[in-house]
Coordinates of C-alpha atoms in Angstrom, one line a residue:
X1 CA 75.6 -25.7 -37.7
X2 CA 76.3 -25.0 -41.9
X3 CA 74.1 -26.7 -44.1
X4 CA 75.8 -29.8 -45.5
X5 CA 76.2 -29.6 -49.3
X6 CA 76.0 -32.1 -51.7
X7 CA 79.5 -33.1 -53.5
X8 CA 77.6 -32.3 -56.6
X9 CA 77.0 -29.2 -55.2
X10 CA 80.2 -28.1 -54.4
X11 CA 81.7 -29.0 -58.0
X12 CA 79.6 -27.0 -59.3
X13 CA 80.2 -23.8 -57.3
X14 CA 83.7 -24.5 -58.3
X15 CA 83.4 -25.0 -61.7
X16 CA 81.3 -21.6 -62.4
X17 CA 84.0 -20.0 -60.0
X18 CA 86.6 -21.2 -63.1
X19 CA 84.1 -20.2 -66.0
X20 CA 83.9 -16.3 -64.3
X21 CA 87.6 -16.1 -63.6
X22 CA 88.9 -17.7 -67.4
X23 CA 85.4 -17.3 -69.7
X24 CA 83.9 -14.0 -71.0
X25 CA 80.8 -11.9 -71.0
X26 CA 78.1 -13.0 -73.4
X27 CA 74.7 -11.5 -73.9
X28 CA 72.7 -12.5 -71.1
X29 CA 71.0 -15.8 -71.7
X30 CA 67.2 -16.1 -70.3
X31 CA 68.1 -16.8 -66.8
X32 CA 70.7 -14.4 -66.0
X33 CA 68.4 -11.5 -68.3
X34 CA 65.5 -12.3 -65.9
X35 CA 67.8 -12.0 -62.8
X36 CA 70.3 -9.2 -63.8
X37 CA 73.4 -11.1 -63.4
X38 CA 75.8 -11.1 -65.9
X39 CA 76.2 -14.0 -68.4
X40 CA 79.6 -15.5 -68.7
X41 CA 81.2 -18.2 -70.7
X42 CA 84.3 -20.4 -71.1
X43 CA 86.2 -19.5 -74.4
X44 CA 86.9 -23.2 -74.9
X45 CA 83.0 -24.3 -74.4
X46 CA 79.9 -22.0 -74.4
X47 CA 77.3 -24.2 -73.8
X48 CA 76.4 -22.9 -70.4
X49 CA 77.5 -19.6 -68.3
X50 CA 78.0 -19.4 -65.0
X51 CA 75.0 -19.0 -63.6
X52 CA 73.5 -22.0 -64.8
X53 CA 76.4 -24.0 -64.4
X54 CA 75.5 -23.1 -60.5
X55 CA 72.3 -23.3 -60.5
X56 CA 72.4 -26.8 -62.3
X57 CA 70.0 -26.2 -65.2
X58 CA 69.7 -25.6 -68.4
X59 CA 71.2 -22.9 -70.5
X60 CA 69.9 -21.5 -73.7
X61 CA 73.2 -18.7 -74.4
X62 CA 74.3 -20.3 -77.8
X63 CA 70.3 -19.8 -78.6
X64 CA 67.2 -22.1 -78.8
X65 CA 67.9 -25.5 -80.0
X66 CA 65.9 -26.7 -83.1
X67 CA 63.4 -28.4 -80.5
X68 CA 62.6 -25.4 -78.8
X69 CA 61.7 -24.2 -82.3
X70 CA 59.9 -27.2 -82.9
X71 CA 57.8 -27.3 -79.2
X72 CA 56.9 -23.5 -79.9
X73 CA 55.5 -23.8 -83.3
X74 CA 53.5 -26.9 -82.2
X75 CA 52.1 -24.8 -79.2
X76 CA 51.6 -22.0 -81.5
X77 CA 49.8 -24.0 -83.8
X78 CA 47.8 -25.8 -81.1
X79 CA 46.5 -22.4 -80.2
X80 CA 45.3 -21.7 -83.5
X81 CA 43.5 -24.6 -83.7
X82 CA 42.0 -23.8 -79.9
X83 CA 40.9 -20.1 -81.3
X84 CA 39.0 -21.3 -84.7
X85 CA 37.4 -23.8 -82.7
X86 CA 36.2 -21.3 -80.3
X87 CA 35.4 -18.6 -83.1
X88 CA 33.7 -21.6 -84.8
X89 CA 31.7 -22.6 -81.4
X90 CA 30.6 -18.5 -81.0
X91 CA 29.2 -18.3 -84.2
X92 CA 27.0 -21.1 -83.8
X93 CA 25.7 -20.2 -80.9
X94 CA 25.1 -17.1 -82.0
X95 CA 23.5 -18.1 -84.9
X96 CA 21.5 -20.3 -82.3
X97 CA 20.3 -17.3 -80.2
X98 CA 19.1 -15.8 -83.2
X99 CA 17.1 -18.7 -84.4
X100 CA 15.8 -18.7 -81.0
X101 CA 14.9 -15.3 -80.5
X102 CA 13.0 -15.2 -83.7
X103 CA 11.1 -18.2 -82.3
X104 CA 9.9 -16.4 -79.5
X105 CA 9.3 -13.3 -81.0
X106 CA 6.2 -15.7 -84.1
X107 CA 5.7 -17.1 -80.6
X108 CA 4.1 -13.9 -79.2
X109 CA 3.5 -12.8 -82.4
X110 CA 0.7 -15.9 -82.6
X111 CA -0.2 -15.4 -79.3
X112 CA -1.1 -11.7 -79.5
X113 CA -3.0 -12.7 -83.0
X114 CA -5.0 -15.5 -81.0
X115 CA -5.7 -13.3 -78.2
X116 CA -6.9 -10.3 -80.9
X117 CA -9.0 -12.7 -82.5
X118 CA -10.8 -14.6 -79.0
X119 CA -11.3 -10.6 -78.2
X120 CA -13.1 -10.2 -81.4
X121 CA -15.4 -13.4 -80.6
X122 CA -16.5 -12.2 -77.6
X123 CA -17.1 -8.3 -78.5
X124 CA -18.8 -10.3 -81.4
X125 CA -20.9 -13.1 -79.1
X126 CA -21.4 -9.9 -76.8
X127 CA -23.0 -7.6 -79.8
X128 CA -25.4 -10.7 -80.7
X129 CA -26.6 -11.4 -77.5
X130 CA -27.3 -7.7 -77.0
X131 CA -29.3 -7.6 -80.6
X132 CA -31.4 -10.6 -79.6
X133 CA -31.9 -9.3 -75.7
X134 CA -33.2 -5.8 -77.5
X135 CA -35.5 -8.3 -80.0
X136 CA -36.8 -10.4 -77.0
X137 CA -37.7 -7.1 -74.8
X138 CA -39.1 -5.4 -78.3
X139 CA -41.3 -8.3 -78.7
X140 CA -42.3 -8.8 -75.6
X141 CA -43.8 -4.6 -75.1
X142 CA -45.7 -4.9 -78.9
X143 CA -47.0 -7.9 -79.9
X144 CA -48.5 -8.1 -83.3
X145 CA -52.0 -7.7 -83.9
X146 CA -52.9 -11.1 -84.6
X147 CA -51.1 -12.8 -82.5
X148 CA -53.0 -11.0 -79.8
X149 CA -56.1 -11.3 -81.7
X150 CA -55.1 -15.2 -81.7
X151 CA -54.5 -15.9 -78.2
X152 CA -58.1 -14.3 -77.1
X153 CA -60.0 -16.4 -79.7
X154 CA -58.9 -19.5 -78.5
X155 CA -59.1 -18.3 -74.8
X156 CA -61.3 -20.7 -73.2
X157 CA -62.1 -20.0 -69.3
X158 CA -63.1 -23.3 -68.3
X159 CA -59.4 -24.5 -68.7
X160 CA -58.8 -22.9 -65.7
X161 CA -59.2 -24.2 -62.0
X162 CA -62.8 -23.6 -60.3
X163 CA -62.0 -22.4 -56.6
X164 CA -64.8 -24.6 -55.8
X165 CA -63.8 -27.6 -57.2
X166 CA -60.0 -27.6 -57.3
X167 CA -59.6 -30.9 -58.8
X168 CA -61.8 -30.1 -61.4
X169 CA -58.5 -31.0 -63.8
X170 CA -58.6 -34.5 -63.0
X171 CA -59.3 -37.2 -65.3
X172 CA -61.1 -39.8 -63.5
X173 CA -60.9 -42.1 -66.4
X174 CA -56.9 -42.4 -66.7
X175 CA -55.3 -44.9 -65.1
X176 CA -53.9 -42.9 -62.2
X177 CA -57.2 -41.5 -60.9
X178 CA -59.0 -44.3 -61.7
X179 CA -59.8 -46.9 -58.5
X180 CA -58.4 -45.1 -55.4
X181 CA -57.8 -48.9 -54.0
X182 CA -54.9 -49.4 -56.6
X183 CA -52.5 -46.6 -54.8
X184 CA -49.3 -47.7 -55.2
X185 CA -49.9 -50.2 -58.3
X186 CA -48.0 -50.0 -61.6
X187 CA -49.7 -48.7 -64.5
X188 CA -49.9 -51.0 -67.1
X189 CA -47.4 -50.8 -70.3
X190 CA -48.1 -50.9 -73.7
X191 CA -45.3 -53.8 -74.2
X192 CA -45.5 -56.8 -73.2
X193 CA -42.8 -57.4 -70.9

C-alpha cells in the first residue's frame, strides 16, 4: 500500500515542480549548498527555491534577514561575555593557587625551623646532662681534702647498730616506745582538736 500524503503535501510537490520548470538557477541557498542540489527560483518571486518550497521550510536565497543579523550578533556577544568571565574566573584561581602554594611552602618553612630549633634543645639538654653526669662521676672518684677530713672527724661509731643489742636505736622515752600497753593508741597532738 503507498503512503497517504497530506493535501499540503502534495501542493507543495507541485508547486516546486512549477518553480524548476518556469524559475532559474540561483546560488545555492544554505539548504540546497549543504545537500548539493541546485537552487532554483521563480522570476516573479524569489523568496524560496525549490527545494524548500518542498521540504516546507525556510529559505534564506535572497540572504539573511536583518534578525538573523541581529540573533548572531547577540550570540556573538553572549560568547564574549561567557569567555571574559571564564578568563576572569582562571585568573583568580590562579592567583588563588599561588597564594596557596606560598602558604604551604612558610608552612614547611616554620615547620622545618621548629623542628631545627627542638633538635637544637635536645643536642643542647643532651650536652648538659653529659657535663653534669662527667661532674657527678668526677666528684664522686676525688673528693676534696676537707670534705674527707670532715666526714671522719665527726664520725662517731656508736651511731651505728650493736649486733648485740639491735634495738639499741630506740628511744624509750618518745611516745611510740614508751608503755608497750598503749599499741594501737593515738599519739597525742600538739593542737587541741
Amino acid at each position: 500500500m503507498p503512503p497517504v500524503r497530506s493535501k499540503k503535501y502534495k501542493e507543495r510537490v507541485e508547486l516546486a515542480l512549477i518553480i524548476e520548470s518556469e524559475g532559474f538557477e540561483m546560488p545555492p541557498c544554505t539548504y540546497c549548498e549543504k545537500h548539493s542540489y541546485r537552487c532554483i527560483v521563480a522570476k516573479e518571486n524569489f523568496n524560496r527555491c525549490s527545494e524548500c518550497v518542498r521540504r516546507g521550510q525556510r529559505c534564506d536565497i535572497s540572504g539573511p534577514t536583518s534578525r538573523d543579523m541581529t540573533s548572531i550578533i547577540q550570540e556573538q556577544e553572549r560568547l564574549d561575555r561567557e569567555r571574559e568571565e571564564t578568563l576572569s574566573k582562571l585568573l583568580r584561581l590562579d592567583k588563588q593557587q599561588r597564594f596557596l602554594r606560598g602558604r604551604a611552602s612558610e608552612m614547611i618553612r616554620r615547620g622545618l625551623k621548629t623542628m631545627d630549633e627542638l633538635d637544637d634543645a635536645e643536642e643542647k639538654e643532651r650536652l648538659d646532662k653529659e657535663r653534669i653526669g662527667k661532674g657527678q662521676s668526677n666528684s664522686g672518684l676525688s673528693m676534696p681534702a676537707e670534705a674527707s677530713s670532715n666526714v671522719l672527724d665527726n664520725f662517731d661509731p656508736s651511731s651505728f647498730l650493736s649486733p648485740s643489742d639491735p634495738f639499741s636505736f630506740q628511744n624509750s622515752s618518745g611516745p611510740f616506745w614508751g608503755d608497750p600497753d598503749s599499741v594501737g593508741e593515738m599519739p597525742p597532738t600538739s593542737q587541741d582538736s
